[in-house]
Coordinates of C-alpha atoms and ligand atoms in Angstrom, one line a residue:
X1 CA -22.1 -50.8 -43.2
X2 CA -20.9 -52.8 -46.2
X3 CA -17.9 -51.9 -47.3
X4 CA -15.2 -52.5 -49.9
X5 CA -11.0 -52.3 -49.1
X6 CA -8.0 -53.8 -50.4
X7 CA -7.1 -56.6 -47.7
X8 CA -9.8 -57.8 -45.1
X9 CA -7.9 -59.7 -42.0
X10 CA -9.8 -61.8 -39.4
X11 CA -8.8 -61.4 -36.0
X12 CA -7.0 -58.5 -34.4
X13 CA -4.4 -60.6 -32.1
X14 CA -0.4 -60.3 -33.0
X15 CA -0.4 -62.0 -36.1
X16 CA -3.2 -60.3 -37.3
X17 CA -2.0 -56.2 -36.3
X18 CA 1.3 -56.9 -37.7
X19 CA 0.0 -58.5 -40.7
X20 CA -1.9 -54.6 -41.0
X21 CA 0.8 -52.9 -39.8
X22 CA 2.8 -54.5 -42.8
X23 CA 0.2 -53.9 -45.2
X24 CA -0.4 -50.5 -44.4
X25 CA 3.3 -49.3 -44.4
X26 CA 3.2 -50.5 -48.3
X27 CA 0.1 -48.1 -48.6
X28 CA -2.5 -51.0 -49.0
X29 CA -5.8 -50.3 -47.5
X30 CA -6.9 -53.0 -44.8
X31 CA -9.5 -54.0 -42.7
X32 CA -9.1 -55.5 -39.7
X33 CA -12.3 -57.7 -38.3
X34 CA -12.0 -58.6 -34.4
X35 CA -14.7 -60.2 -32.6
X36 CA -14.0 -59.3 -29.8
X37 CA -14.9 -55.8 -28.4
X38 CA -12.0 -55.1 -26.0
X39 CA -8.7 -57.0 -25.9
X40 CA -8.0 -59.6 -23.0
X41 CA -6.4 -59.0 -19.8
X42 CA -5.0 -61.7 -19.5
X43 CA -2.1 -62.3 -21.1
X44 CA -1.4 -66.0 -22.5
X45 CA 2.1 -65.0 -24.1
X46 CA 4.8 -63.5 -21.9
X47 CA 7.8 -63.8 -24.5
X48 CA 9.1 -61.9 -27.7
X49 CA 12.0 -63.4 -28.7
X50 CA 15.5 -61.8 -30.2
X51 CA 14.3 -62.3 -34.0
X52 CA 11.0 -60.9 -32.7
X53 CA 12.6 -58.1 -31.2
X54 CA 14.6 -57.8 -34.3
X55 CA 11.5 -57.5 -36.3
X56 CA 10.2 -54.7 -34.2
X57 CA 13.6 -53.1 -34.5
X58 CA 13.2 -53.4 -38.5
X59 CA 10.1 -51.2 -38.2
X60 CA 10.9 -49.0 -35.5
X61 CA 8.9 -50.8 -32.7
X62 CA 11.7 -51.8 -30.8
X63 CA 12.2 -48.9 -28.0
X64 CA 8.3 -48.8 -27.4
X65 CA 8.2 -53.0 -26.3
X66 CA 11.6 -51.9 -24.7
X67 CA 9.9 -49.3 -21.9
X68 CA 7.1 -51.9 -21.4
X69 CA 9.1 -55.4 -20.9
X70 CA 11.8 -56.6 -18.6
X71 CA 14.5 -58.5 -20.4
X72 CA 16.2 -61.4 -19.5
X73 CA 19.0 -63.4 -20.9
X74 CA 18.0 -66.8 -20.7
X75 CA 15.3 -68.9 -22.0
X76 CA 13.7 -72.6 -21.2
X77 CA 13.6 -76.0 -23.4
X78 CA 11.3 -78.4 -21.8
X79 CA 11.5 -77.0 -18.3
X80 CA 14.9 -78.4 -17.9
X81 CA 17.0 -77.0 -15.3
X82 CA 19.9 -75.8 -17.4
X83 CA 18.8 -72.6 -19.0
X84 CA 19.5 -71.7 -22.7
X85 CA 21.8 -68.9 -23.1
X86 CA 21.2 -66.2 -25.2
X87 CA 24.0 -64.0 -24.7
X88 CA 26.2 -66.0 -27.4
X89 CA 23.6 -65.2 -30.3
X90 CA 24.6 -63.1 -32.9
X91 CA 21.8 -60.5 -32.2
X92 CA 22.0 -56.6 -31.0
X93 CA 18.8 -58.3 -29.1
X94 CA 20.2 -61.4 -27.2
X95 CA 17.5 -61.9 -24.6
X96 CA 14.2 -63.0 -23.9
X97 CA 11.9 -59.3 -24.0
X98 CA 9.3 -60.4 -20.6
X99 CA 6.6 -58.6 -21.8
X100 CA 2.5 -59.2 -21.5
X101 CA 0.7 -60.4 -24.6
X102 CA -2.6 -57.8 -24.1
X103 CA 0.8 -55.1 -23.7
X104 CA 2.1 -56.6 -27.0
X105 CA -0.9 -56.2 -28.3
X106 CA -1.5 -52.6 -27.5
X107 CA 1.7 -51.6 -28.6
X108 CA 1.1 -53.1 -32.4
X109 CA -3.0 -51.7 -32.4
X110 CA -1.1 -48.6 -31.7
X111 CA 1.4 -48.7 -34.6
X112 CA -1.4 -50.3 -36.9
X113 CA -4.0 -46.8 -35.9
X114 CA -1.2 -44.7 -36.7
X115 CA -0.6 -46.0 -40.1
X116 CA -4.1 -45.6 -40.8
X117 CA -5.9 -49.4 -40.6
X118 CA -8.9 -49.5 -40.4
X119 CA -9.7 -51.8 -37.1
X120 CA -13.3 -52.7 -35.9
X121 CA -14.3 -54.1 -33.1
X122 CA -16.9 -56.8 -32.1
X123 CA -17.3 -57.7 -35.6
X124 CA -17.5 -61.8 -36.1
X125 CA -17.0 -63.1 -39.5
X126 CA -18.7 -65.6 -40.5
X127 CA -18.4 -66.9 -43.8
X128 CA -16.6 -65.7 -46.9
X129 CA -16.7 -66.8 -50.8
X130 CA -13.7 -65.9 -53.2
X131 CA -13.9 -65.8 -57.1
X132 CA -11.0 -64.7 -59.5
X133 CA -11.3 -61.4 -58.7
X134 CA -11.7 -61.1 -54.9
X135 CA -13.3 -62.2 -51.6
X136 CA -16.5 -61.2 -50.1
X137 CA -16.5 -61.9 -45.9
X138 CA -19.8 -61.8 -44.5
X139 CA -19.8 -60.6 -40.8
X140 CA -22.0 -59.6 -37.3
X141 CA -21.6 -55.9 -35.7
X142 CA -23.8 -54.4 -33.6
X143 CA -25.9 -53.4 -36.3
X144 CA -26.5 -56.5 -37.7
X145 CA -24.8 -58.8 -40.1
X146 CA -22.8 -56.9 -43.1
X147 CA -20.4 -57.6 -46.1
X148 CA -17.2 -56.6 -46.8
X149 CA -15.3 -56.8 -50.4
X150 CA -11.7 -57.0 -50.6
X151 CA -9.0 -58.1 -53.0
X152 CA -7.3 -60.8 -50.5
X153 CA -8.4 -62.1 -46.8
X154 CA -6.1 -63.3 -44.1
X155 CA -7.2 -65.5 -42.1
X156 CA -5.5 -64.9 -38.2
X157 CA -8.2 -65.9 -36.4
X158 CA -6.2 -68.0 -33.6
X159 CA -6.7 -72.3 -32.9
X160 CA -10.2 -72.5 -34.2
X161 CA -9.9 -70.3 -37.2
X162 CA -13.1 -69.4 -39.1
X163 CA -11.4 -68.9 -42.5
X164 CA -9.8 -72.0 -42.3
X165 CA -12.2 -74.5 -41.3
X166 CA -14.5 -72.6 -44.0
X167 CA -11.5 -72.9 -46.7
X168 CA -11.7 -76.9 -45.6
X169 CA -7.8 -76.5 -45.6
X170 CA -6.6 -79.9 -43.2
X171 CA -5.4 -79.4 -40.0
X172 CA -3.7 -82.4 -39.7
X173 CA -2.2 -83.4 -36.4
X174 CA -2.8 -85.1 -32.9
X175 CA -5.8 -84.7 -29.9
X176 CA -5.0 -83.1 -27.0
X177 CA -2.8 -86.5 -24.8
X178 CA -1.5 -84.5 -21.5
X179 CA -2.9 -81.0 -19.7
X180 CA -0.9 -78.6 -17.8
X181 CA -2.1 -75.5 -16.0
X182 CA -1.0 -71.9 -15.0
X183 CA -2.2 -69.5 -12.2
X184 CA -2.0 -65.9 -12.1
X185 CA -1.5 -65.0 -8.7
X186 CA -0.7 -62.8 -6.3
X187 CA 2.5 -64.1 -4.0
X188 CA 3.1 -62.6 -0.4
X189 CA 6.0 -65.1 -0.6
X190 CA 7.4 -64.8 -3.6
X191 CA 10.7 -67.5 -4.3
X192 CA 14.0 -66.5 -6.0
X193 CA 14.1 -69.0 -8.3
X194 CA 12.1 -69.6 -11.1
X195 CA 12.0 -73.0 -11.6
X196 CA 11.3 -76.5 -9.4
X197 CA 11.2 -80.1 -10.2
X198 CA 10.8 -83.6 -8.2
X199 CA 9.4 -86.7 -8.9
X200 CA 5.5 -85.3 -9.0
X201 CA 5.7 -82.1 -11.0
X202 CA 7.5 -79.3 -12.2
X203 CA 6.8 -75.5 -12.3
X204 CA 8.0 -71.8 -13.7
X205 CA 7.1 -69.3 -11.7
X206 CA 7.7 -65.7 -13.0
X207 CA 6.9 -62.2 -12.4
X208 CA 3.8 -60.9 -14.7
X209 CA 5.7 -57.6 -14.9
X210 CA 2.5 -55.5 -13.8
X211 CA 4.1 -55.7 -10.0
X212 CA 1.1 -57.5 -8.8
X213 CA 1.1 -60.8 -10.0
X214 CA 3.5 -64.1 -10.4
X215 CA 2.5 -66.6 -13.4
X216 CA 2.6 -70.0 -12.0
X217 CA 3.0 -72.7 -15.1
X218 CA 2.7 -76.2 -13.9
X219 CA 3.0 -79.7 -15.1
X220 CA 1.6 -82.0 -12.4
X221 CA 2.7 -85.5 -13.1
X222 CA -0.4 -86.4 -10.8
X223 CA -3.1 -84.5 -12.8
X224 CA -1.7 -85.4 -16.2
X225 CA -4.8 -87.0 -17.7
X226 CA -7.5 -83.9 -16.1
X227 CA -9.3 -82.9 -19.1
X228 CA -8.9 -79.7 -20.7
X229 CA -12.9 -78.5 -19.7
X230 CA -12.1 -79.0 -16.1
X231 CA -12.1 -75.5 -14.5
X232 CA -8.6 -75.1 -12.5
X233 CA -9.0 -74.2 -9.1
X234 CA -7.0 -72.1 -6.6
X235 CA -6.8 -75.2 -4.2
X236 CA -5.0 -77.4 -7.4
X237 CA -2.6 -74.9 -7.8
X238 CA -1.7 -74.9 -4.1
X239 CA -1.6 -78.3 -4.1
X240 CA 1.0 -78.4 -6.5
X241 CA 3.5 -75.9 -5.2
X242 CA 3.0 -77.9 -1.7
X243 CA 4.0 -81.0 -3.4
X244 CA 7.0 -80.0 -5.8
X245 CA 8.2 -76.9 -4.0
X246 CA 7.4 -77.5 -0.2
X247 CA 5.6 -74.2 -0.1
X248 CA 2.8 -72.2 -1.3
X249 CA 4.7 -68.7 -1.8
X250 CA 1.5 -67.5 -0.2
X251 CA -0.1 -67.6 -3.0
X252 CA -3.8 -65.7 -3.1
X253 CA -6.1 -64.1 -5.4
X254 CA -6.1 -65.6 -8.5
X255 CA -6.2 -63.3 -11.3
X256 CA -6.8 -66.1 -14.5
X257 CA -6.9 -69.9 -14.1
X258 CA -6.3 -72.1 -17.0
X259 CA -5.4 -75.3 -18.9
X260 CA -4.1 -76.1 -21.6
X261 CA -2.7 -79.2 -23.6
X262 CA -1.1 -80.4 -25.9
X263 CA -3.0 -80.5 -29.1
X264 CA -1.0 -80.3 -32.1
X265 CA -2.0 -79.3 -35.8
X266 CA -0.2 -78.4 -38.8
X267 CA -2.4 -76.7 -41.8
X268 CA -2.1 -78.4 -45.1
X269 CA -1.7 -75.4 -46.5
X270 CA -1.2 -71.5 -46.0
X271 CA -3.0 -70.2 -49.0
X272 CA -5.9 -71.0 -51.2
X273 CA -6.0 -69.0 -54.5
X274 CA -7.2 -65.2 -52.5
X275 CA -7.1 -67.1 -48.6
X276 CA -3.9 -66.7 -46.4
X277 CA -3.6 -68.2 -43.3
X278 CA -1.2 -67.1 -40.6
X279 CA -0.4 -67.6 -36.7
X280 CA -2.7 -69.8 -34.9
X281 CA -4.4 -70.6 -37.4
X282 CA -1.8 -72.4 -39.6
X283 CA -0.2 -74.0 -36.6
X284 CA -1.7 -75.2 -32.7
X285 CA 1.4 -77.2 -30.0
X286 CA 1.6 -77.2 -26.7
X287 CA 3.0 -73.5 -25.6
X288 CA 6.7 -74.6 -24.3
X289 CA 9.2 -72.3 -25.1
X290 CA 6.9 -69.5 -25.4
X291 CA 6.9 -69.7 -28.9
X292 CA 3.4 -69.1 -30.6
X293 CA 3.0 -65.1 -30.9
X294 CA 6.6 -65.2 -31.9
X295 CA 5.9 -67.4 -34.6
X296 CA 2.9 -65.5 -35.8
X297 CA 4.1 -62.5 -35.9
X298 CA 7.2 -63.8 -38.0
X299 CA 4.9 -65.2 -40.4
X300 CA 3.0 -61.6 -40.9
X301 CA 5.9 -60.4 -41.5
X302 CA 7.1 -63.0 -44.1
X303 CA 3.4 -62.3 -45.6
X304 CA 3.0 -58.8 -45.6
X305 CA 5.6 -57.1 -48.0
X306 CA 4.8 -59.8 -50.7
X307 CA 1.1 -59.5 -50.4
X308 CA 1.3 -55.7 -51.1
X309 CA 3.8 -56.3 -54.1
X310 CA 1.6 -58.6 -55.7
X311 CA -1.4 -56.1 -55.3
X312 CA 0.6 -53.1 -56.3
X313 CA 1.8 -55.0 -59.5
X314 CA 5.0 -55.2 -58.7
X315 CA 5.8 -58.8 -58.6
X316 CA 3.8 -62.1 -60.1
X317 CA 1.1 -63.7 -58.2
X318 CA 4.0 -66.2 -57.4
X319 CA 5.5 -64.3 -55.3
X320 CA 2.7 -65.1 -53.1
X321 CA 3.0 -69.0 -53.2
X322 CA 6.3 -68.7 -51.6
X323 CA 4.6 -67.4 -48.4
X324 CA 3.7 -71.2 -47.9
X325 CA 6.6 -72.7 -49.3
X326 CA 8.5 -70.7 -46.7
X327 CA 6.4 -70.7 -43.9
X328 CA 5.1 -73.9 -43.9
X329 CA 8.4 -75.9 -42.8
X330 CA 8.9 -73.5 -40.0
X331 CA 5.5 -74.3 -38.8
X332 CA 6.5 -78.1 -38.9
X333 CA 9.7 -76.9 -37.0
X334 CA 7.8 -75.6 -34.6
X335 CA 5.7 -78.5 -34.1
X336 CA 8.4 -80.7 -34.4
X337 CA 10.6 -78.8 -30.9
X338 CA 7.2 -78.9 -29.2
X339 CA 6.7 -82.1 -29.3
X340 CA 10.3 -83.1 -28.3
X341 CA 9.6 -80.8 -25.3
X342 CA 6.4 -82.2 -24.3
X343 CA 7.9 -85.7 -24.1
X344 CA 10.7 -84.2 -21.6
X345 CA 7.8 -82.1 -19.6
X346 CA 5.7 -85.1 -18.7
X347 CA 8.3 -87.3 -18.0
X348 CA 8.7 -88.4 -14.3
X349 CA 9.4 -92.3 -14.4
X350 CA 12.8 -93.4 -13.2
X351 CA 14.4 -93.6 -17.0
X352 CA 12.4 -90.2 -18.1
X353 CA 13.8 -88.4 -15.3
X354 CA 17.5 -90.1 -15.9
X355 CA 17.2 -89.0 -19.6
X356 CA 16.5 -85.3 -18.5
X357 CA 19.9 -85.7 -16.5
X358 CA 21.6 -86.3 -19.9
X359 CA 19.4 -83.3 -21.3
X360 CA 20.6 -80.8 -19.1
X361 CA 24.0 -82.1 -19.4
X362 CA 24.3 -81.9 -23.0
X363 CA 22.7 -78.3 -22.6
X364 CA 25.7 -77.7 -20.9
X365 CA 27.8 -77.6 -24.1
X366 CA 28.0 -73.8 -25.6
X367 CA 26.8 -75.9 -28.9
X368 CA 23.8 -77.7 -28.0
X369 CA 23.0 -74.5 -25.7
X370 CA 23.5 -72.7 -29.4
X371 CA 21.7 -75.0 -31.7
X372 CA 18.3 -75.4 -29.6
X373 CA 18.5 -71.5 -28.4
X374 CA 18.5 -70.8 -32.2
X375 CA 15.4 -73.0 -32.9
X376 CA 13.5 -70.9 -30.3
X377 CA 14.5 -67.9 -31.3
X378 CA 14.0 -68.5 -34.7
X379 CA 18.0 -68.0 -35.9
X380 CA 17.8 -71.2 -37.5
X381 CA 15.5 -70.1 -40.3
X382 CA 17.1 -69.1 -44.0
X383 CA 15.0 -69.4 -47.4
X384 CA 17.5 -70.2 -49.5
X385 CA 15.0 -71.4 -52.3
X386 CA 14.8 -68.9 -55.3
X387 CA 11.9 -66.8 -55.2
X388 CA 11.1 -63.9 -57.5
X389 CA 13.2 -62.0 -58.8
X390 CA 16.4 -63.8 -57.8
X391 CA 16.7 -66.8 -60.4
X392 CA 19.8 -68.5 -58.5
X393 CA 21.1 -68.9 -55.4
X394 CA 24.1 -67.7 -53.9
X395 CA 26.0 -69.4 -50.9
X396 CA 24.4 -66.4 -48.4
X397 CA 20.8 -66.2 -50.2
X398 CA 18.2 -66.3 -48.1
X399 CA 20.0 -65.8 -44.7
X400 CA 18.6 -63.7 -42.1
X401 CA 20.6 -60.5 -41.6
X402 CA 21.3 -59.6 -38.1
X403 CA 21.4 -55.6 -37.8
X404 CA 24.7 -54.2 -39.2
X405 CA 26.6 -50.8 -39.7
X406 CA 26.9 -49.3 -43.4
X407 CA 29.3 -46.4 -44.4
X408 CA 27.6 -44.8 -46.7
X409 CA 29.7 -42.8 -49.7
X410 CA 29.0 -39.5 -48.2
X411 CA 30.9 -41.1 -44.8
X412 CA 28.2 -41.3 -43.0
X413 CA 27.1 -44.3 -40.9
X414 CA 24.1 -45.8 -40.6
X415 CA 22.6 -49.1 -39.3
X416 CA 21.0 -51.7 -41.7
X417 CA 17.8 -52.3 -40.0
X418 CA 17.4 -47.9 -39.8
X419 CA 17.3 -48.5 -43.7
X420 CA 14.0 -51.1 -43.5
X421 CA 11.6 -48.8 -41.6
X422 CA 9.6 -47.8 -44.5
X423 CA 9.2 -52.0 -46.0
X424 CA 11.4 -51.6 -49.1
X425 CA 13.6 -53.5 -50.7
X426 CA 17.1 -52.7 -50.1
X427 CA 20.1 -52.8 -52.8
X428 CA 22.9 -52.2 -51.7
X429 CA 26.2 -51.7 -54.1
X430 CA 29.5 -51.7 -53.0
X431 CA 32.1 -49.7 -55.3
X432 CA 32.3 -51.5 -58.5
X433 CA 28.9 -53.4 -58.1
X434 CA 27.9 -56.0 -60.7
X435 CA 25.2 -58.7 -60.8
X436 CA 22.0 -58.2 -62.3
X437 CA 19.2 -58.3 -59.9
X438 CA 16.9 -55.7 -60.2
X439 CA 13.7 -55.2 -58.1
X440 CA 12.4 -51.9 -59.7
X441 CA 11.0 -50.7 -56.3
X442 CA 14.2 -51.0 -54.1
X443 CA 16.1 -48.3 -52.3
X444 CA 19.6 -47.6 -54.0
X445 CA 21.8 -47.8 -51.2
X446 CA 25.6 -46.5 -51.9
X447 CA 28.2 -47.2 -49.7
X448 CA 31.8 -48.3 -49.2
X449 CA 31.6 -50.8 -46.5
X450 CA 29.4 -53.0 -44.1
X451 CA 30.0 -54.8 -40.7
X452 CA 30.3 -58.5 -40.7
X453 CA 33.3 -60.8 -41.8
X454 CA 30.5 -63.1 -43.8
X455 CA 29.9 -60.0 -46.2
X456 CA 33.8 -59.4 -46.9
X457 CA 34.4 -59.0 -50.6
X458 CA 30.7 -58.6 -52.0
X459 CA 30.1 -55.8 -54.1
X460 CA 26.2 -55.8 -53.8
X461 CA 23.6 -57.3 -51.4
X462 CA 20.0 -57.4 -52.3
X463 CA 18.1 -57.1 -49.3
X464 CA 14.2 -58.2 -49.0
X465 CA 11.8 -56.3 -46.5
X466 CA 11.6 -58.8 -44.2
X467 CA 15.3 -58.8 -43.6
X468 CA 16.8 -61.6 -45.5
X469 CA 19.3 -61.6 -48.2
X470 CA 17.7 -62.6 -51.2
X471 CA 21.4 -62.6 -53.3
X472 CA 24.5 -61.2 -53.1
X473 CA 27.2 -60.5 -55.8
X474 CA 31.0 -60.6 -55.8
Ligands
FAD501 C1 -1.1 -70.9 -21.8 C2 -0.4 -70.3 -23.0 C3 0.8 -69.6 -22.9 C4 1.4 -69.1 -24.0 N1 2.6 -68.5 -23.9 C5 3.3 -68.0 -24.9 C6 4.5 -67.3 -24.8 O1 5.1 -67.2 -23.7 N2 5.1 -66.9 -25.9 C7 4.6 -67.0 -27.2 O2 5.2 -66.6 -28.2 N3 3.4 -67.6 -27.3 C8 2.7 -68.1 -26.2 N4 1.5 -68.7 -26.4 C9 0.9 -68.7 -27.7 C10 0.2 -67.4 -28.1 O3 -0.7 -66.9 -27.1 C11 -0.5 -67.6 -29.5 O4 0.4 -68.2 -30.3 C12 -0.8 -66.2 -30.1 O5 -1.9 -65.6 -29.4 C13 -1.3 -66.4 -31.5 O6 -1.6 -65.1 -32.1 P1 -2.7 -65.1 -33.3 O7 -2.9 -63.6 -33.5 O8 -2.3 -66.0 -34.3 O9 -4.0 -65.7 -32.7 P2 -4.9 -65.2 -31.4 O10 -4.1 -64.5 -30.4 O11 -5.8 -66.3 -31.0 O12 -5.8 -64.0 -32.1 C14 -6.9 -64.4 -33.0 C15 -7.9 -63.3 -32.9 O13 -8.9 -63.6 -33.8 C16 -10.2 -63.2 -33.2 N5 -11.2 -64.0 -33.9 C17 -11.3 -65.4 -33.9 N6 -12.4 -65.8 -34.7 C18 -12.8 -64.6 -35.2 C19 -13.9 -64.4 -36.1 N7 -14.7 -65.4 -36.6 N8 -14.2 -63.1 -36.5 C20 -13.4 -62.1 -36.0 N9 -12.4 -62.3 -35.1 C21 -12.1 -63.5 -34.8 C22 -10.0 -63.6 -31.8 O14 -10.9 -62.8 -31.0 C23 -8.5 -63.1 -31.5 O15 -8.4 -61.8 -31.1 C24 0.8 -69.2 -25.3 C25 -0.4 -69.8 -25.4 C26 -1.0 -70.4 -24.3 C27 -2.3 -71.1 -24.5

């Protein structure tokens, strides 16, 4: 039962199957250790969001969420009544993918079986020790407990991480100061809108997208201060449509009741020496916005292709450092637009609900619409910061690319992200390409031209696997 592998992960949620699937695309062996025997039915995330869906569409995932999620153009900030708009993004994905977490889920086990990770079930890690040459986990199966040895160990082991409260990294934040609540229901009434708001309360309510059930999320000004162990009932939730919508949409057989609050932690840090910590782990808020699995995933992602360099010798141990320096602030972001839409959910005073007035007016202007809509979806994030092998910066490093057309020299046309299935470096040269940036492992890419006024007059683009531009030449 002991075994030895390159990269053991804890926990087999999002962060942790595309933090595999990443892995094993670069041909490194990995682990994954989930507790749990079965995933969950019910689904806490609904979203993936268009950098999400651009992430999938990087690694040839994107048709298979497509057939299993309903999208929609629009997303929320703080429950306010004016809806972002995410048709104006610069995105061949500019919409919110509707789409079940435990479906999610299933759709990146799937991809991570295929590329040959090794996942098992109802194993529960317990402790780990690391030296200079590797970790060794120690876990419970069925059979008793067992070690494993691996070069690195991820910890994506959700809110109340194992690895990290071992590690005795921080998670520095604030307790839990408001509760909310959502109902999976059945509706013989359904409503057409999705939204509704007085003076006691507001609610979403949304198809589940398995044709059964609606997901009823509700912040009841009233019940505010009910703490988080307080099992919701059937009767609570009625209550609150009654009082906020008039109406109980004949609602009936509840298929998950739950609270949650408003807890919000940041970890000190990402990584210790052979430790990595990603998704819900690294970073708890309240989930408004539908951000969390988004997040985690994009930080797999960020981790992945620089983990497997670093094993495979191809870049310096440093590489790896700049998983936190990256990562990190968008966690903080994250926490940071949480909190800001917390204090606009729980407000129902006089002044509070004045100041939302001003809130949906301002999201009336295509630029505020733009500016928040691009901190949920993630378009806001660059890393312009040198990181191996670029030594300077130029004026585009470290944007995100959205997906573009190349020509290539034989005429052809292809599309950028087509060229990142397989996880490589790309390096692209115009005709007459100069600059010296080299990454020995990248895929020579030779074309004549490529969509996108920004890239006008650049004679090469060094592209990293995740996406971004890490320089560019004249
Ligand atoms: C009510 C609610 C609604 C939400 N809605 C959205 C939304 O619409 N959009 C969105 O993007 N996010 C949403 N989120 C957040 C989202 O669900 C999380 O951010 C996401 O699940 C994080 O993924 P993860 O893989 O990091 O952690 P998790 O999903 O928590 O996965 C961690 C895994 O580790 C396993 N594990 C834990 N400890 C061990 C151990 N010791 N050994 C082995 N395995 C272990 C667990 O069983 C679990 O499978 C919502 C959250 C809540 C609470």
């Amino acid at each position: 039962m002991n075994f030895s592998t390159q990269v053991i992960i804890t926990g087999g949620g999002p962060t942790g199957l595309m933090a595999a699937c990443e892995l094993a695309l670069a041909g490194i062996k990995v682990t994954v250790l989930e507790r749990r025997t079965e995933r969950v039915a019910q689904s806490r995330a609904l979203t993936l969001h268009p950098r999400t869906l651009e992430i999938f569409s990087m690694r040839g995932l994107l048709d298979r969420a497509l057939k299993r999620g309903i999208p929609l153009p629009t997303g929320h900030y703080g429950v306010l009544d004016t809806r972002l708009d995410f048709t104006t993004l610069d995105t061949d994905c500019p919409y919110t993918l509707f789409i079940p977490q435990t479906v999610t889920e299933e759709l990146l086990e799937e991809r991570a079986l295929e590329l040959g990770v090794d996942l098992r079930r109802g194993c529960r890690v317990t402790g780990f020790t690391q030296d200079a040459h590797g970790v060794t986990v120690t876990a419970e199966g069925s059979d008793g407990t067992f070690t494993g040895h691996a070069l690195f160990l991820i910890g994506a082991d959700g809110a109340r991480s194992t690895i990290r409260t071992l590690s005795g990294i921080p998670f520095n934040g604030t307790e839990v100061t408001s509760t909310m609540f959502l109902a999976d229901m059945v509706l013989d009434d359904p409503p057409k809108a999705n939204s509704f708001a007085n003076d006691r309360g507001r609610f979403l309510v949304v198809p589940l997208g398995d044709g059964k059930h609606h997901r009823f999320a509700v912040v009841d000004g009233d019940r505010l201060a009910v703490p988080l162990s307080e099992p919701v009932t059937e009767e609570e939730v009625r209550q609150a449509a009654l009082k906020i919508a008039g109406t109980d949409f004949g609602m009936r057989d509840p298929f998950w009741l739950s609270r949650f609050g408003d807890e919000t932690r940041l970890a000190a840090s990402y990584r210790q020496d052979r430790v990595l910590l990603a998704g819900d782990a690294c970073h708890i808020h309240l989930p408004a916005g539908g951000q969390g699995l988004n997040v985690g995933v994009q930080d797999a992602f960020n981790l992945g292709w620089k983990l497997a360099m670093v094993i495979k010798g191809d870049a310096p141990d440093s590489l790896l450092d700049s998983y936190h320096t990256e990562r990190q602030p968008v966690g903080q972001a994250l926490l940071d637009n949480t909190l800001a839409q917390t204090a606009v959910m729980v407000a129902f005073k006089g002044r509070d609900l004045a100041l939302r007035q001003v809130l949906n007016d301002l999201l009336k202007l295509p630029q505020v619409n733009r500016l928040l809509s691009d901190q949920i979806c993630a378009f806001d994030i660059a890393y312009p910061a040198p990181i191996w092998p670029v030594a300077d910066t130029s004026p585009l490093s470290g944007e995100r690319l959205p997906d573009s057309e190349l020509q290539l020299v034989d005429g052809t046309v292809v599309t950028l992200y087509s060229l990142l299935q397989k996880g490589s470096w790309l390096d692209i040269r115009m005709p007459g390409a100069s600059g010296a940036m080299e990454v020995e492992t990248a895929r020579q890419v030779e074309a004549t031209g490529i969509t996108g006024d920004r890239y006008a007059g650049l004679s090469r683009l060094l592209v990293r696997p995740d996406g971004h531009l890490a320089a560019t030449a004249a």
